[in-house]
PDB file of C-alpha atoms and ligand atoms in Angstrom:
ATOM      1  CA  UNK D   1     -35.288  60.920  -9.762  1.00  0.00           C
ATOM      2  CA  UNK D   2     -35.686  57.986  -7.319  1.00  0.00           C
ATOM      3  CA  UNK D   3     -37.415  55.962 -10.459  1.00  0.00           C
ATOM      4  CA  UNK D   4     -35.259  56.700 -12.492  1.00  0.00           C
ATOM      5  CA  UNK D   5     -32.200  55.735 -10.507  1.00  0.00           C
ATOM      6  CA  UNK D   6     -34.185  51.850  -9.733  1.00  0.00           C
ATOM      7  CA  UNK D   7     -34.979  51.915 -13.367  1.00  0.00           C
ATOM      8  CA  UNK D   8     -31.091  52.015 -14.305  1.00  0.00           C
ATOM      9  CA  UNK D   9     -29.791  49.589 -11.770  1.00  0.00           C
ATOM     10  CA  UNK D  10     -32.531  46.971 -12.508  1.00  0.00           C
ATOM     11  CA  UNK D  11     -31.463  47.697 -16.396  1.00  0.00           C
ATOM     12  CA  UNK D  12     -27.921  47.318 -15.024  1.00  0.00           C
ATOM     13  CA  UNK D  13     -29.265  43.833 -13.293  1.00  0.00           C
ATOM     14  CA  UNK D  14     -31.100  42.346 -15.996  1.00  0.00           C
ATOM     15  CA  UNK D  15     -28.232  43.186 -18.757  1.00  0.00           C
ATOM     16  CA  UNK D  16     -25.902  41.396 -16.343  1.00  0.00           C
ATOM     17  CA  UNK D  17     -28.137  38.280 -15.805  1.00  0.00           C
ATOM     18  CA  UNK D  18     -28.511  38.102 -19.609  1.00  0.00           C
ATOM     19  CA  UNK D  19     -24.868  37.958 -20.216  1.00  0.00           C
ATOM     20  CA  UNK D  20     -23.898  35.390 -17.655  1.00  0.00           C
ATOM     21  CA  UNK D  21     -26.737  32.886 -18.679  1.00  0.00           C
ATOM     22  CA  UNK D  22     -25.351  33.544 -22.637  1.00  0.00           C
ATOM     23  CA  UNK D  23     -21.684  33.091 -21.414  1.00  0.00           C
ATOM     24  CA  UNK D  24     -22.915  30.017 -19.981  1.00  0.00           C
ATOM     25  CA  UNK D  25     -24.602  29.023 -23.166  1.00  0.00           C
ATOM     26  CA  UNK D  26     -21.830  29.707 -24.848  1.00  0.00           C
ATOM     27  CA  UNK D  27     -19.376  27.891 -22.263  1.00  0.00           C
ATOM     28  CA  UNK D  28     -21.620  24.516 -22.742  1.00  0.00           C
ATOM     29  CA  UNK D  29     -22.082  24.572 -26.301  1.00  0.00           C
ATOM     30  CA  UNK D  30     -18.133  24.737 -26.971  1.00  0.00           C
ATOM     31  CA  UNK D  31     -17.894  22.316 -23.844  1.00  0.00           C
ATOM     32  CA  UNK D  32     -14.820  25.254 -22.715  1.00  0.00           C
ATOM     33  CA  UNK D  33     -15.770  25.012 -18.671  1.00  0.00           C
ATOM     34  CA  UNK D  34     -17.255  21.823 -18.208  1.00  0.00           C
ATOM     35  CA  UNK D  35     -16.012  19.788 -15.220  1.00  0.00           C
ATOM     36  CA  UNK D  36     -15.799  15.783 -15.391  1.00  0.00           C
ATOM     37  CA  UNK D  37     -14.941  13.759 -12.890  1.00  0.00           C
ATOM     38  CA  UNK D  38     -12.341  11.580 -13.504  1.00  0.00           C
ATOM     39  CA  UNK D  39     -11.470   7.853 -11.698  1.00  0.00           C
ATOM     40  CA  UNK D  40      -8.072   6.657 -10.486  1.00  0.00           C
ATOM     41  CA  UNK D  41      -6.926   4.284  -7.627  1.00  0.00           C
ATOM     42  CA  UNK D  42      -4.190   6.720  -6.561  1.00  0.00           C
ATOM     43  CA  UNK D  43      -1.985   3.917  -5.411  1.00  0.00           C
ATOM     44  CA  UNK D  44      -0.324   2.855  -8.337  1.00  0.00           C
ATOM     45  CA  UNK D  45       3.139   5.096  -8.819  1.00  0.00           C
ATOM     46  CA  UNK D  46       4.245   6.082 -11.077  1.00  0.00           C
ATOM     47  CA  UNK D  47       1.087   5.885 -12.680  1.00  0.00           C
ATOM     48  CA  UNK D  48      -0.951   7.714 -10.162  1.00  0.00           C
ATOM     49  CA  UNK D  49      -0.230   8.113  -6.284  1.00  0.00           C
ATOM     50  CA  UNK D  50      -1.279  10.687  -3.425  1.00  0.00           C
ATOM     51  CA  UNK D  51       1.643  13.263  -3.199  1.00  0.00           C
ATOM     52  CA  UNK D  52       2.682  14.537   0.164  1.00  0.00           C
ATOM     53  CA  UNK D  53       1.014  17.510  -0.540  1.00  0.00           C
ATOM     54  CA  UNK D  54      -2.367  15.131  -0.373  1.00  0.00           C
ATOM     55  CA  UNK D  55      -2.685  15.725  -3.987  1.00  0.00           C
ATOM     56  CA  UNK D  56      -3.063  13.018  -6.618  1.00  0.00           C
ATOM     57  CA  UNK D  57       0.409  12.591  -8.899  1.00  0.00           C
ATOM     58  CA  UNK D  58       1.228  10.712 -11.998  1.00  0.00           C
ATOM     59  CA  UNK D  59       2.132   9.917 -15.118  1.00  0.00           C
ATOM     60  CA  UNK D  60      -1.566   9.205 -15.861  1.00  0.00           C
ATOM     61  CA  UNK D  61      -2.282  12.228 -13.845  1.00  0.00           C
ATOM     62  CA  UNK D  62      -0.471  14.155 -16.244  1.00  0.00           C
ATOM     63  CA  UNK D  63      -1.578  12.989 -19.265  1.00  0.00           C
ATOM     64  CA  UNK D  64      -5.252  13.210 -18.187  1.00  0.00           C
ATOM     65  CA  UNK D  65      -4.417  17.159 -17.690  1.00  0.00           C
ATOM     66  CA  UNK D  66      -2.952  17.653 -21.187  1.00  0.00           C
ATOM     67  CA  UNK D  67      -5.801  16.051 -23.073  1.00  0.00           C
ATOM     68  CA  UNK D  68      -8.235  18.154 -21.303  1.00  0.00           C
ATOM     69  CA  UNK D  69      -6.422  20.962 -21.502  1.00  0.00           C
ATOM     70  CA  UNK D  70      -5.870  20.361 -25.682  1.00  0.00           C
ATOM     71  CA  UNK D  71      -9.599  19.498 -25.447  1.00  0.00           C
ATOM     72  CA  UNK D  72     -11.037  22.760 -23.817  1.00  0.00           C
ATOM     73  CA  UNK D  73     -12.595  20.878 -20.661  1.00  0.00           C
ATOM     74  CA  UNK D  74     -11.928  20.435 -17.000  1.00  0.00           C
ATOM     75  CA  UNK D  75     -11.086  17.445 -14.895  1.00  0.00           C
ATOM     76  CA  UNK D  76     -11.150  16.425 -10.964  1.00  0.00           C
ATOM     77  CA  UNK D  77      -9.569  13.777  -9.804  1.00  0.00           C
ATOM     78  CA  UNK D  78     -11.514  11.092  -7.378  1.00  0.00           C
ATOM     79  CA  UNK D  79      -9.645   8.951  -5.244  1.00  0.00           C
ATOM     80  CA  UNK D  80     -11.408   5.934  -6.498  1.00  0.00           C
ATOM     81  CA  UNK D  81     -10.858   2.217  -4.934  1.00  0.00           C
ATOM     82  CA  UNK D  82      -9.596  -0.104  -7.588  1.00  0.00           C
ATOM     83  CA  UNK D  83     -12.799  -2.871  -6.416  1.00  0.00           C
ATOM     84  CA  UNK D  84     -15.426  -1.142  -8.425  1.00  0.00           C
ATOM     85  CA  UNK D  85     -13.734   1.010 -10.527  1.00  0.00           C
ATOM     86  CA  UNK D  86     -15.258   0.704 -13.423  1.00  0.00           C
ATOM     87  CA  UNK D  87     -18.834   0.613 -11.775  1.00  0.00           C
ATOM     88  CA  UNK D  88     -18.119   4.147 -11.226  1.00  0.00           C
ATOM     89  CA  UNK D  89     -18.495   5.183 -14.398  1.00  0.00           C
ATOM     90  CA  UNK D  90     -22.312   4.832 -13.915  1.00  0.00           C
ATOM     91  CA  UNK D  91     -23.077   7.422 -12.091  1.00  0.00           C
ATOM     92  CA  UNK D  92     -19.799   8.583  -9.779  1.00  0.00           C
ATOM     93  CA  UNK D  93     -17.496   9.087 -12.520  1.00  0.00           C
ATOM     94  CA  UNK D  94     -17.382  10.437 -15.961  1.00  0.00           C
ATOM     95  CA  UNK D  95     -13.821   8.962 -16.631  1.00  0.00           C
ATOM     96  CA  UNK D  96     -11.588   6.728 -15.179  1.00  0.00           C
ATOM     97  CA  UNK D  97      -7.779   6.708 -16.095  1.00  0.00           C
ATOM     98  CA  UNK D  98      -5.323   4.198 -13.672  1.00  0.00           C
ATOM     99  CA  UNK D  99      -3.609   2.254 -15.574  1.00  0.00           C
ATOM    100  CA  UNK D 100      -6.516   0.167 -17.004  1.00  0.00           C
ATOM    101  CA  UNK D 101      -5.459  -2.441 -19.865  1.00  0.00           C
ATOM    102  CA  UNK D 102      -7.806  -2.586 -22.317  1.00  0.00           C
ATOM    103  CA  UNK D 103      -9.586  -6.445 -22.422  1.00  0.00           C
ATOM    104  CA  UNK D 104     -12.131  -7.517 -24.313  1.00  0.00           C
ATOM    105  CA  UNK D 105     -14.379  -8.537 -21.245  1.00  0.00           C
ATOM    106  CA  UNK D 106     -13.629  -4.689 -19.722  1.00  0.00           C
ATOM    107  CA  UNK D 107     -15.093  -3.985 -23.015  1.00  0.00           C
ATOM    108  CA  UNK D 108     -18.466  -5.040 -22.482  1.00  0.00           C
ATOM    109  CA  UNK D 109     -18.924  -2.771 -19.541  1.00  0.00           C
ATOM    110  CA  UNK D 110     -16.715   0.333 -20.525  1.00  0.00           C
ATOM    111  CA  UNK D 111     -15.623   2.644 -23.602  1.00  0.00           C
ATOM    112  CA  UNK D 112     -12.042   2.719 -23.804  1.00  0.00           C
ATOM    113  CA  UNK D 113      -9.842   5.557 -25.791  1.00  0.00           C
ATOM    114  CA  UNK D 114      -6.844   4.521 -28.218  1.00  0.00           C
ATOM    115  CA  UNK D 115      -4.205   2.851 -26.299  1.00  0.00           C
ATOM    116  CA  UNK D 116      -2.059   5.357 -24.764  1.00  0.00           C
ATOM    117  CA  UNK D 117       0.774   2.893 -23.117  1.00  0.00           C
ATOM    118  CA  UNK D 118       2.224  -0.637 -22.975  1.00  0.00           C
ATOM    119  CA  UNK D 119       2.716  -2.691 -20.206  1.00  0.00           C
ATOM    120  CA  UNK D 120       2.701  -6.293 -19.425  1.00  0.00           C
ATOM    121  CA  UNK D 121       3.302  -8.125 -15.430  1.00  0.00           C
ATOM    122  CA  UNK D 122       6.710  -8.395 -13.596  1.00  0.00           C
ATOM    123  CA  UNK D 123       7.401 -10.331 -10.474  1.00  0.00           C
ATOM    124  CA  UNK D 124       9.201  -9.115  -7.398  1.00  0.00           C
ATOM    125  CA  UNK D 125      11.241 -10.914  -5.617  1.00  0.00           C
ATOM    126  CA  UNK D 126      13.852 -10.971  -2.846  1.00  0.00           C
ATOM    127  CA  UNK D 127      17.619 -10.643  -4.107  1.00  0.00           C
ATOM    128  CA  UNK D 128      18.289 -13.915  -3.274  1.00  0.00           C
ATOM    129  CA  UNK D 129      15.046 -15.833  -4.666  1.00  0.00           C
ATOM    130  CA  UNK D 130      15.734 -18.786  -6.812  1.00  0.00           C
ATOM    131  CA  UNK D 131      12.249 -17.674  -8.569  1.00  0.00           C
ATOM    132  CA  UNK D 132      13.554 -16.633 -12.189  1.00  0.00           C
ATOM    133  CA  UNK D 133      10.434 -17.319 -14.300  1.00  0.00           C
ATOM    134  CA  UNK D 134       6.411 -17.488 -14.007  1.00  0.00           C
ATOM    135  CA  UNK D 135       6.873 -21.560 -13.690  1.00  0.00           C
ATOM    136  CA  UNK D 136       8.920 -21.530 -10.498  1.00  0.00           C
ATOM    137  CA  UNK D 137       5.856 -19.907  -8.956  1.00  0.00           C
ATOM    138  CA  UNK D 138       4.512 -22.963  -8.183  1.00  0.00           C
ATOM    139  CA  UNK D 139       4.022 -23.914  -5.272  1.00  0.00           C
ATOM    140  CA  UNK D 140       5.072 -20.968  -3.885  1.00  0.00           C
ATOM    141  CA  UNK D 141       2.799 -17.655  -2.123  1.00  0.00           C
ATOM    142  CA  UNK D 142       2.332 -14.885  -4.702  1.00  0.00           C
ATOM    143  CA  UNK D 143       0.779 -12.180  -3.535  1.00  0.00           C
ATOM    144  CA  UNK D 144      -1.231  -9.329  -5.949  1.00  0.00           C
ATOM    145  CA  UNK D 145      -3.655  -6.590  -6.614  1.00  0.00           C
ATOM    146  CA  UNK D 146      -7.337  -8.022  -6.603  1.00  0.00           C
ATOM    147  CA  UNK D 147      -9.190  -7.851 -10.000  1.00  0.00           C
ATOM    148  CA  UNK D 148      -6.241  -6.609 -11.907  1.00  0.00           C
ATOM    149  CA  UNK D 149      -4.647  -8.305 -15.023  1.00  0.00           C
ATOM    150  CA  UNK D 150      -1.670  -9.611 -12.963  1.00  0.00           C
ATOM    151  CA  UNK D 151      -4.375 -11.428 -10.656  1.00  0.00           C
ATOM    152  CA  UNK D 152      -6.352 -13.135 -13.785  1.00  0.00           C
ATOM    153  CA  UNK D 153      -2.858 -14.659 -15.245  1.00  0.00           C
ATOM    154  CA  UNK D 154      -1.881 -15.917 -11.998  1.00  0.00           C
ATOM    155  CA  UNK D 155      -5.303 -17.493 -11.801  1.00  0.00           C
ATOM    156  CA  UNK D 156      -4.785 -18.752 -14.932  1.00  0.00           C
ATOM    157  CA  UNK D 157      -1.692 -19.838 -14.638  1.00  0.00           C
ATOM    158  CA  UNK D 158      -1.570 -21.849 -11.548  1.00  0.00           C
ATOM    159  CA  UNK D 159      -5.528 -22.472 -11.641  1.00  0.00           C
ATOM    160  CA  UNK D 160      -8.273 -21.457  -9.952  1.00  0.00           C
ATOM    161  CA  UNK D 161      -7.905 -23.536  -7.289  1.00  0.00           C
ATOM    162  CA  UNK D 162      -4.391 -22.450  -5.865  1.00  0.00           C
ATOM    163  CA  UNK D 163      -4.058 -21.610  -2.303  1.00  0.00           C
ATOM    164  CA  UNK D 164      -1.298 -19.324  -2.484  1.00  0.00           C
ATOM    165  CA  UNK D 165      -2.193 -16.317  -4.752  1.00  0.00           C
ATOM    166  CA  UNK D 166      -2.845 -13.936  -2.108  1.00  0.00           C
ATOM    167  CA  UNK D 167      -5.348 -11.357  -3.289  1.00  0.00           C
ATOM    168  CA  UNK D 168      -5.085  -7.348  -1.982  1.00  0.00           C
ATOM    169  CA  UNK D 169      -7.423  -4.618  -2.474  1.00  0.00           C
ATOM    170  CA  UNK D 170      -4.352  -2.419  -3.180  1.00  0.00           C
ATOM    171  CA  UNK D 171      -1.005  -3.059  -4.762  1.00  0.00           C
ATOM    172  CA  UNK D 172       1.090  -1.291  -1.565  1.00  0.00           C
ATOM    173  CA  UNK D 173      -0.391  -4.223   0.124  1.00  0.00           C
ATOM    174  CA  UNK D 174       1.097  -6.935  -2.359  1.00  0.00           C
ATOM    175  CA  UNK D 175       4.502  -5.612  -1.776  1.00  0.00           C
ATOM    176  CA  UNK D 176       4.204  -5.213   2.096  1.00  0.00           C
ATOM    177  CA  UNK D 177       3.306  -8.938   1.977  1.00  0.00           C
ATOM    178  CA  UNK D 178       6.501  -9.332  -0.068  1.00  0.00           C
ATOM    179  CA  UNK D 179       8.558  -6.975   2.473  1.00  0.00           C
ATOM    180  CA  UNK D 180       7.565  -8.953   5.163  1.00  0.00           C
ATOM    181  CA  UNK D 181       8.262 -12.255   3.644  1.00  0.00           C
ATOM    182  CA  UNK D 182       4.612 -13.539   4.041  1.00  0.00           C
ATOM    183  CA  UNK D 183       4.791 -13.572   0.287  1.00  0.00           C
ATOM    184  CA  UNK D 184       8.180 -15.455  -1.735  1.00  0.00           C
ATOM    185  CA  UNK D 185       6.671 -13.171  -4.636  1.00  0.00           C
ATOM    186  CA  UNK D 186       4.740 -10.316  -5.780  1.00  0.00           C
ATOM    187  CA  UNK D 187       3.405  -9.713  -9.487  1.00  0.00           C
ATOM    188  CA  UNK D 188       2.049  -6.170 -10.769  1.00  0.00           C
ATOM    189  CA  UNK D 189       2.530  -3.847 -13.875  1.00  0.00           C
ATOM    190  CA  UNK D 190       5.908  -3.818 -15.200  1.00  0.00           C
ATOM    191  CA  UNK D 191       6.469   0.003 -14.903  1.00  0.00           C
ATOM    192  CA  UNK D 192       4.776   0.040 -10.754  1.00  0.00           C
ATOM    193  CA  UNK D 193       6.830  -3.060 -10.352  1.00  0.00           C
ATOM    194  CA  UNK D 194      10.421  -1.193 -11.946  1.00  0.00           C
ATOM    195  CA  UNK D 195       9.348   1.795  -9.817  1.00  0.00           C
ATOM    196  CA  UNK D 196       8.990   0.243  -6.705  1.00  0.00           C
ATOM    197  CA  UNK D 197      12.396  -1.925  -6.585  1.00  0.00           C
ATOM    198  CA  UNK D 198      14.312   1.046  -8.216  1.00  0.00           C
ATOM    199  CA  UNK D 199      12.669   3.332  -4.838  1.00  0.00           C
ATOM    200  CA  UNK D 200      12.937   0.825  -2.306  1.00  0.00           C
ATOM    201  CA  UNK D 201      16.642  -0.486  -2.552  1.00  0.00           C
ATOM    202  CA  UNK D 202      16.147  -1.207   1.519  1.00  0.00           C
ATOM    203  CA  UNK D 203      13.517  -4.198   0.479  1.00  0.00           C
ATOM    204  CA  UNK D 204      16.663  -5.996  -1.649  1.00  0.00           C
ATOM    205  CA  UNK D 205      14.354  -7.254  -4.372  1.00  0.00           C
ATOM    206  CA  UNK D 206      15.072  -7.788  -8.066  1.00  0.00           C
ATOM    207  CA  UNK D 207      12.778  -8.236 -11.369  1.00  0.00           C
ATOM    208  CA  UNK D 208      12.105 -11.288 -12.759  1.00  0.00           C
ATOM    209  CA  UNK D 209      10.567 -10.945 -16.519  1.00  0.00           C
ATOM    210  CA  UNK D 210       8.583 -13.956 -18.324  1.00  0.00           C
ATOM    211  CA  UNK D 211       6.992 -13.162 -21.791  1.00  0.00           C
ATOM    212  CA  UNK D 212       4.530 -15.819 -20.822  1.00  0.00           C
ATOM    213  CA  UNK D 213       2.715 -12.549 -19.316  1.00  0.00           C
ATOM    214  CA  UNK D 214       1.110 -11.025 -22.493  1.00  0.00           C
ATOM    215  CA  UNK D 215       1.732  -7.802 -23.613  1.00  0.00           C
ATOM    216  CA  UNK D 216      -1.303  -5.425 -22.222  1.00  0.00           C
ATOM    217  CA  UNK D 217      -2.063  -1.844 -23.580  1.00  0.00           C
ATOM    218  CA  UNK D 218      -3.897   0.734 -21.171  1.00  0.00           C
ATOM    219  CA  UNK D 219      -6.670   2.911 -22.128  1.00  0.00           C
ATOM    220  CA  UNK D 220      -8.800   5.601 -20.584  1.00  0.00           C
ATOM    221  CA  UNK D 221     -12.230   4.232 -19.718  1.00  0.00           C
ATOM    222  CA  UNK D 222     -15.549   6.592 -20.277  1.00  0.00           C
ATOM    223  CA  UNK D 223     -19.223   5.698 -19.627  1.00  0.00           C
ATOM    224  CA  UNK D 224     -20.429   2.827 -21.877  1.00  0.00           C
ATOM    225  CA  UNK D 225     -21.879   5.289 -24.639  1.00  0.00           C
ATOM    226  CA  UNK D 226     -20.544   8.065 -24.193  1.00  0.00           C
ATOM    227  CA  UNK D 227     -19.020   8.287 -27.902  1.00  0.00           C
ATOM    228  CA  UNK D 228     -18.901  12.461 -27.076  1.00  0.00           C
ATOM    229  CA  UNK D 229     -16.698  12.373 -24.664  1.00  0.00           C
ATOM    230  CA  UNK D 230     -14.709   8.780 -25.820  1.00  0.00           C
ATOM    231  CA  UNK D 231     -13.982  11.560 -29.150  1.00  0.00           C
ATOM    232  CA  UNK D 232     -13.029  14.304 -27.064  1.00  0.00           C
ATOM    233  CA  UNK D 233     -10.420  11.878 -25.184  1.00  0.00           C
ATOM    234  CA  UNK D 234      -9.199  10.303 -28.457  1.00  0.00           C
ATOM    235  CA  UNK D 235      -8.624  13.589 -29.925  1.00  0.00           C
ATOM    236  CA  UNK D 236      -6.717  15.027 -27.402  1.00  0.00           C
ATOM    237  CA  UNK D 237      -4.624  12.145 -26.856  1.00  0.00           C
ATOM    238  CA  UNK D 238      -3.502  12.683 -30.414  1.00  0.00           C
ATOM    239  CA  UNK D 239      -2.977  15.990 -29.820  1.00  0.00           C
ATOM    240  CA  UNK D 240      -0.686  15.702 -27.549  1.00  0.00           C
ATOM    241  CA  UNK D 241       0.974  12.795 -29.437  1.00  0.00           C
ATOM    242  CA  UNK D 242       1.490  15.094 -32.274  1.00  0.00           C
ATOM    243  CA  UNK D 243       2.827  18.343 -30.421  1.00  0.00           C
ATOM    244  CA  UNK D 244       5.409  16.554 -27.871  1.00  0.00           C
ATOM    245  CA  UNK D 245       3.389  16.879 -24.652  1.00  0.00           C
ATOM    246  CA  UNK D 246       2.739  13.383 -24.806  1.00  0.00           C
ATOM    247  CA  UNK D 247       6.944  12.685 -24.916  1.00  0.00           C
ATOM    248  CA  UNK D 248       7.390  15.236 -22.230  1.00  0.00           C
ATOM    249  CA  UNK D 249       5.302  13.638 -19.670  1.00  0.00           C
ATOM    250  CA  UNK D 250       6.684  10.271 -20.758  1.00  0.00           C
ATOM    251  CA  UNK D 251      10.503  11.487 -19.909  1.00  0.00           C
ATOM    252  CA  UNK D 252       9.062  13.396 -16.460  1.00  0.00           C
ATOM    253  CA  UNK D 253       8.030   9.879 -15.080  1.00  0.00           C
ATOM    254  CA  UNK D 254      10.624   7.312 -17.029  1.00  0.00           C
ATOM    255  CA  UNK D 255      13.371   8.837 -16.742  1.00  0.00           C
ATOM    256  CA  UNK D 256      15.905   6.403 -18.286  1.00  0.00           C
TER     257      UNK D 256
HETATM  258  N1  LIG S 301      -3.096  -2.823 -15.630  1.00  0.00           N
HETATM  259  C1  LIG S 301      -3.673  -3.666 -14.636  1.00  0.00           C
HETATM  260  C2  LIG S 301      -5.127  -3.896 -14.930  1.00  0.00           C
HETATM  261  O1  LIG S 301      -5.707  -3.145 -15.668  1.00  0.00           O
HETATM  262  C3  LIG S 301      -3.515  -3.130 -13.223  1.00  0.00           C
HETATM  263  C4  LIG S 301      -4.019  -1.763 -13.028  1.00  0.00           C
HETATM  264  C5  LIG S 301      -4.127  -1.357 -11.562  1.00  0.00           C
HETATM  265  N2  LIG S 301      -4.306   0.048 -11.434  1.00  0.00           N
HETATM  266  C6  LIG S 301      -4.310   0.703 -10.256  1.00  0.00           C
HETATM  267  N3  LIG S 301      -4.345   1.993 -10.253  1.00  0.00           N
HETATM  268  N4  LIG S 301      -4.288   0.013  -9.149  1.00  0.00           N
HETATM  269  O2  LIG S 301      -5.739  -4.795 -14.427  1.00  0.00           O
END
């Protein structure tokens, strides 16, 4: 009786193991539970930002979620400094999405997915600033986000020489600098730049707009090489371009 009674629960045991290693087959094969870690400098609204609630928020946030979740996969978001972003992706991070325009030199180091928004740089300034295009900045302190697309036109712009672009590891910090008129300017990505005067009517600053500042397009970044997961990304961003989820996540964080 007392062999029979081991005899059944080990059957019991061994049919169990069987079907949790085949689910798992299964579960890699179709890709349906796999985790990847996913990239963002979380200080970027309304792109991506850390919520009250201590978790990560955003437009890009959002639209990371629906393509995985047209896609069958899983994502978690790491809090990722901007300065070595894209390193990440060999080795920390399987995907980086934070509002990363697509350039040819990013190109060489990174896979990037169909453009999924367009963007170019705005300048804040105070109310009363007599700054009202990209030329006036010169000679005056501009502060901006290290390493980002705002930084190389500046560079470009008023050459590589030029004392005053003052260069932040985060874009919060440009705009303090700004605030607290160390800075007669600050230049970032036209929608962080429209969200930030629009939320901060106590810092009295206005938009200036200069077409000098090309038109960018963002993309989500995989792993040089990773042409798998690049297709998974690309197909679920049409996905949700064809079914409205793309729209709806659009309106959520643009409002008007
Ligand atoms: N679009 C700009 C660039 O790619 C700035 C992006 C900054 N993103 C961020 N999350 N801080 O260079």
């Amino acid at each position: 009786m007392k062999k029979i009674l081991k005899l059944v629960t080990l059957s019991i045991l061994i049919l169990g193991l069987v079907f949790a290693v085949g689910c798992g087959g299964e579960k890699a094969a179709t890709d349906e539970g796999a985790v990847y870690k996913v990239g963002t400098d979380a200080a970027y609204a309304p792109f991506e930002s850390v919520a009250p609630s201590g978790e990560i928020e955003g437009f890009d946030i959002d639209i990371m979620k629906a393509v995985a979740a047209a896609e069958g996969f899983e994502v978690e978001f790491i809090n990722t400094a901007w300065e070595g972003i894209f390193s990440s992706l060999n080795g920390k991070n399987d995907i980086v999405i934070s509002a990363v325009t697509i350039t040819d030199d990013r190109k060489k180091e990174m896979d990037f997915s169909e453009p999924y928004f367009e963007s170019t740089n705005y300048i804040a300034v105070p109310q009363d600033s007599a700054i009202a295009a990209m030329e006036d900045l010169k000679g005056k302190v501009v502060s901006v986000q290290e390493g980002t697309t705002g930084d190389e036109a500046l560079t470009e712009f008023l050459g590589k020489d030029y004392k005053d672009i003052k260069r932040f590891k985060g874009t919060p910090e440009a705009f303090l600098e700004l605030r607290n008129k160390k800075a007669d300017a600050a230049v970032a990505d036209s929608g962080v730049v429209g969200n930030y005067v629009k939320n901060n009517p106590d810092a009295n600053l206005k938009i200036v707009k200069d077409e000098n500042f090309p038109k960018e397009f963002y993309g989500i970044a995989v792993t040089k090489g990773n042409a798998e997961l690049l297709a998974k990304v690309n197909s679920g961003l049409q996905k949700i371009k064809d079914n409205g989820e793309y729209d709806k996540v659009y309106s959520k964080w643009f409002s008007e």
